[in-house]
Amino acid sequence: AQSVTQPDIHITVSEGASLELRCNYSYGATPYLFWYVQSPGQGLQLLLKYFSGDTLVQGIKGFEAEFKRSQSSFNLRKPSVHWSDAAEYFCAVGAWTGANNLFFGTGTRLTVIP
Amino acid sequence: EAQVTQNPRYLITVTGKKLTVTCSQNMNHEYMSWYRQDPGLGLRQIYYSMNVEVTDKGDVPEGYKVSRKEKRNFPLILESPSPNQTSLYFCASSSPGQGANEQFFGPGTRLTVL
């Protein structure tokens, strides 16, 4: 069965510092991996996605993520965090089950200190 | 503007009073789904639909119904709401694909059942 683990419930970083959010997945085939961001009171916005090819993917807002098959990980990174990045971040794996189902992690809440 | 809309955005109701949350998309997507988001649990899929008149259960379907009579609409029905259905609900849509296509999310509906 598919599953996604985000081990960090809450992370606090200073503005300008680098950021890495962890995501580990369990899936029996080649995964389709996504990172979504949810700003307070908002819906979910896609940051980036991985299907195949280059294991380092670039997304919006200066985010990137690296797929590491050997570690079953898809960690999200940003070299310099801005105060506006404060939000909740969700990692998800897409599965071919006859439909475009997404399986989400429990999320990581990011606080940015000025 | 391509979007998924949900109504209402906020709803407070009482146990047992039937309610419907509407979802509409203007992107001509075949696939639509409903998720609920609860603290510490991430997003869990309630129901999904691969096309008109084709629906199926997700991970947490108990207490919910859906219908897909038109391609653009996918209402979520709570016949007899209970307090454990207090949650934040998201509708999403996408074009068909093997788990690879981006899902577009609505803004969410915050439901409180007293």
XYZ file of N, CA, C and O in Angstrom, chain A residues 32 34 36 38 41-46 49 51 88 90 93-107, chain B residues 9 31 35 37 40-43 45 48 50 59 88 90 94-108:
232
model
N 4.911 8.677 -8.461
C 4.743 10.055 -8.890
C 4.687 10.872 -7.605
O 3.840 10.625 -6.755
N 4.793 14.566 -5.325
C 4.356 15.951 -5.359
C 4.664 16.621 -4.016
O 4.651 15.986 -2.972
N 2.930 19.979 -2.135
C 1.927 21.026 -2.140
C 2.171 21.940 -0.943
O 2.647 21.505 0.102
N 0.174 24.835 1.571
C -1.108 25.391 2.008
C -0.847 26.582 2.909
O -0.407 26.431 4.050
N -5.548 29.474 5.720
C -6.862 29.788 5.171
C -7.010 29.583 3.683
O -8.033 29.964 3.104
N -6.004 28.968 3.079
C -6.034 28.785 1.625
C -6.125 27.315 1.257
O -5.963 26.432 2.098
N -6.359 27.091 -0.019
C -6.330 25.729 -0.532
C -4.896 25.281 -0.762
O -3.949 25.909 -0.307
N -4.740 24.198 -1.481
C -3.416 23.650 -1.741
C -2.914 24.084 -3.113
O -3.639 24.020 -4.099
N -1.655 24.466 -3.129
C -1.021 24.876 -4.372
C 0.157 23.946 -4.659
O 0.958 23.666 -3.764
N 0.265 23.510 -5.895
C 1.357 22.626 -6.268
C 2.663 23.400 -6.337
O 2.760 24.422 -7.012
N 6.648 18.674 -8.884
C 6.283 17.272 -9.030
C 7.414 16.515 -9.723
O 8.186 17.088 -10.474
N 8.051 12.880 -11.957
C 7.498 11.703 -12.601
C 8.619 10.755 -13.035
O 8.547 9.566 -12.827
N 1.925 25.436 5.597
C 2.015 24.001 5.829
C 2.326 23.324 4.497
O 1.767 23.673 3.466
N 2.833 19.782 2.280
C 2.403 18.387 2.185
C 3.129 17.693 1.048
O 3.155 18.181 -0.078
N 2.117 11.159 -2.792
C 2.482 10.212 -3.840
C 1.241 9.892 -4.652
O 0.159 9.679 -4.096
N 1.389 9.907 -5.957
C 0.293 9.591 -6.861
C 0.394 8.146 -7.295
O 1.478 7.663 -7.610
N -0.746 7.475 -7.301
C -0.737 6.047 -7.584
C -1.687 5.740 -8.720
O -2.761 6.328 -8.812
N -1.295 4.806 -9.542
C -2.183 4.342 -10.586
C -3.051 3.234 -10.009
O -2.651 2.087 -9.897
N -4.227 3.627 -9.587
C -5.173 2.646 -9.060
C -6.437 2.693 -9.895
O -7.515 2.375 -9.438
N -6.283 3.124 -11.134
C -7.451 3.320 -11.969
C -7.963 4.751 -11.879
O -8.910 5.127 -12.536
N -7.334 5.516 -11.062
C -7.748 6.910 -10.903
C -6.548 7.718 -10.431
O -5.553 7.160 -10.000
N -6.682 8.998 -10.506
C -5.583 9.865 -10.087
C -5.616 10.080 -8.584
O -5.786 11.183 -8.102
N -5.442 9.002 -7.832
C -5.506 9.158 -6.384
C -4.190 9.666 -5.831
O -3.120 9.248 -6.246
N -4.277 10.542 -4.879
C -3.118 11.060 -4.178
C -3.158 10.587 -2.735
O -4.202 10.604 -2.101
N -1.982 10.193 -2.231
C -1.852 9.821 -0.832
C -0.928 10.838 -0.173
O 0.214 11.008 -0.583
N -1.439 11.491 0.845
C -0.726 12.604 1.458
C -0.025 12.204 2.737
O -0.486 11.344 3.491
N 1.074 12.893 3.011
C 1.667 12.853 4.331
C 0.868 13.726 5.276
O -0.089 14.395 4.878
N 1.285 13.736 6.533
C 0.531 14.473 7.545
C 0.885 15.944 7.594
O 0.267 16.709 8.328
N 1.866 16.347 6.805
C 2.187 17.762 6.701
C 3.276 18.212 7.654
O 3.484 17.630 8.731
N -18.081 28.138 1.991
C -16.715 28.091 2.504
C -16.698 27.744 3.984
O -15.771 27.104 4.479
N -11.628 13.846 -13.920
C -11.433 13.287 -12.586
C -11.703 14.332 -11.519
O -11.208 15.453 -11.610
N -11.553 15.353 -0.411
C -10.656 15.023 0.691
C -11.156 15.722 1.949
O -11.776 16.764 1.887
N -9.403 17.123 5.629
C -8.127 17.410 6.271
C -8.338 17.567 7.758
O -9.123 18.413 8.194
N -2.908 16.573 12.120
C -2.102 15.385 12.374
C -2.377 14.213 11.462
O -1.690 13.187 11.547
N -3.369 14.347 10.594
C -3.729 13.236 9.705
C -3.527 13.574 8.234
O -3.689 12.700 7.376
N -3.221 14.803 7.922
C -3.064 15.191 6.527
C -4.400 15.161 5.800
O -5.461 15.339 6.404
N -4.360 14.938 4.513
C -5.572 14.854 3.707
C -5.881 13.396 3.402
O -5.001 12.647 2.994
N -8.646 10.846 1.326
C -9.630 10.872 0.264
C -10.945 10.244 0.715
O -10.956 9.151 1.287
N -14.026 9.578 -5.007
C -13.533 10.136 -6.245
C -14.436 9.721 -7.396
O -15.251 8.792 -7.272
N -14.230 9.253 -11.748
C -13.407 9.274 -12.948
C -14.136 9.866 -14.139
O -13.512 10.163 -15.159
N -10.576 6.463 0.916
C -10.117 5.841 2.155
C -11.098 5.991 3.319
O -11.136 5.152 4.215
N -12.070 20.081 7.643
C -11.865 20.959 6.494
C -11.907 20.080 5.244
O -11.152 19.116 5.145
N -11.826 19.491 1.065
C -11.303 19.994 -0.199
C -11.814 19.157 -1.351
O -11.807 17.920 -1.297
N -8.715 16.878 -11.886
C -7.556 16.737 -12.769
C -7.995 16.036 -14.040
O -9.067 15.429 -14.107
N -7.137 16.122 -15.044
C -7.375 15.355 -16.261
C -6.862 13.936 -16.026
O -6.064 13.712 -15.112
N -7.309 12.979 -16.789
C -6.932 11.600 -16.514
C -5.458 11.353 -16.744
O -4.807 12.050 -17.508
N -4.915 10.389 -16.041
C -3.507 10.048 -16.191
C -3.153 9.021 -15.157
O -3.891 8.792 -14.215
N -2.002 8.445 -15.303
C -1.629 7.364 -14.405
C -1.030 7.913 -13.121
O 0.125 7.685 -12.805
N -1.835 8.649 -12.409
C -1.399 9.212 -11.135
C -0.457 10.375 -11.300
O 0.032 10.922 -10.329
N -0.227 10.773 -12.538
C 0.838 11.740 -12.773
C 0.353 13.164 -12.920
O 1.165 14.080 -12.900
N -0.911 13.342 -13.075
C -1.374 14.684 -13.391
C -1.670 15.492 -12.145
O -2.201 14.986 -11.162
N -1.359 16.761 -12.238
C -1.583 17.658 -11.120
C -3.060 17.730 -10.793
O -3.895 17.840 -11.681
N -3.371 17.677 -9.519
C -4.729 17.911 -9.084
C -4.862 19.361 -8.660
O -4.000 19.909 -7.984
N -5.942 19.968 -9.075
C -6.233 21.352 -8.729
C -7.250 21.349 -7.592
O -8.291 20.706 -7.690
N -6.926 22.079 -6.553
C -7.753 22.056 -5.357
C -8.616 23.301 -5.242
O -8.204 24.412 -5.606
N -9.799 23.108 -4.693
C -10.645 24.223 -4.323
C -10.140 24.883 -3.049
O -9.193 24.397 -2.427
N -10.796 25.960 -2.619
C -10.319 26.732 -1.469
C -10.630 26.093 -0.124
O -10.122 26.532 0.902
N -11.481 25.077 -0.127
C -11.804 24.397 1.122
C -13.131 24.849 1.714
O -13.567 25.985 1.510
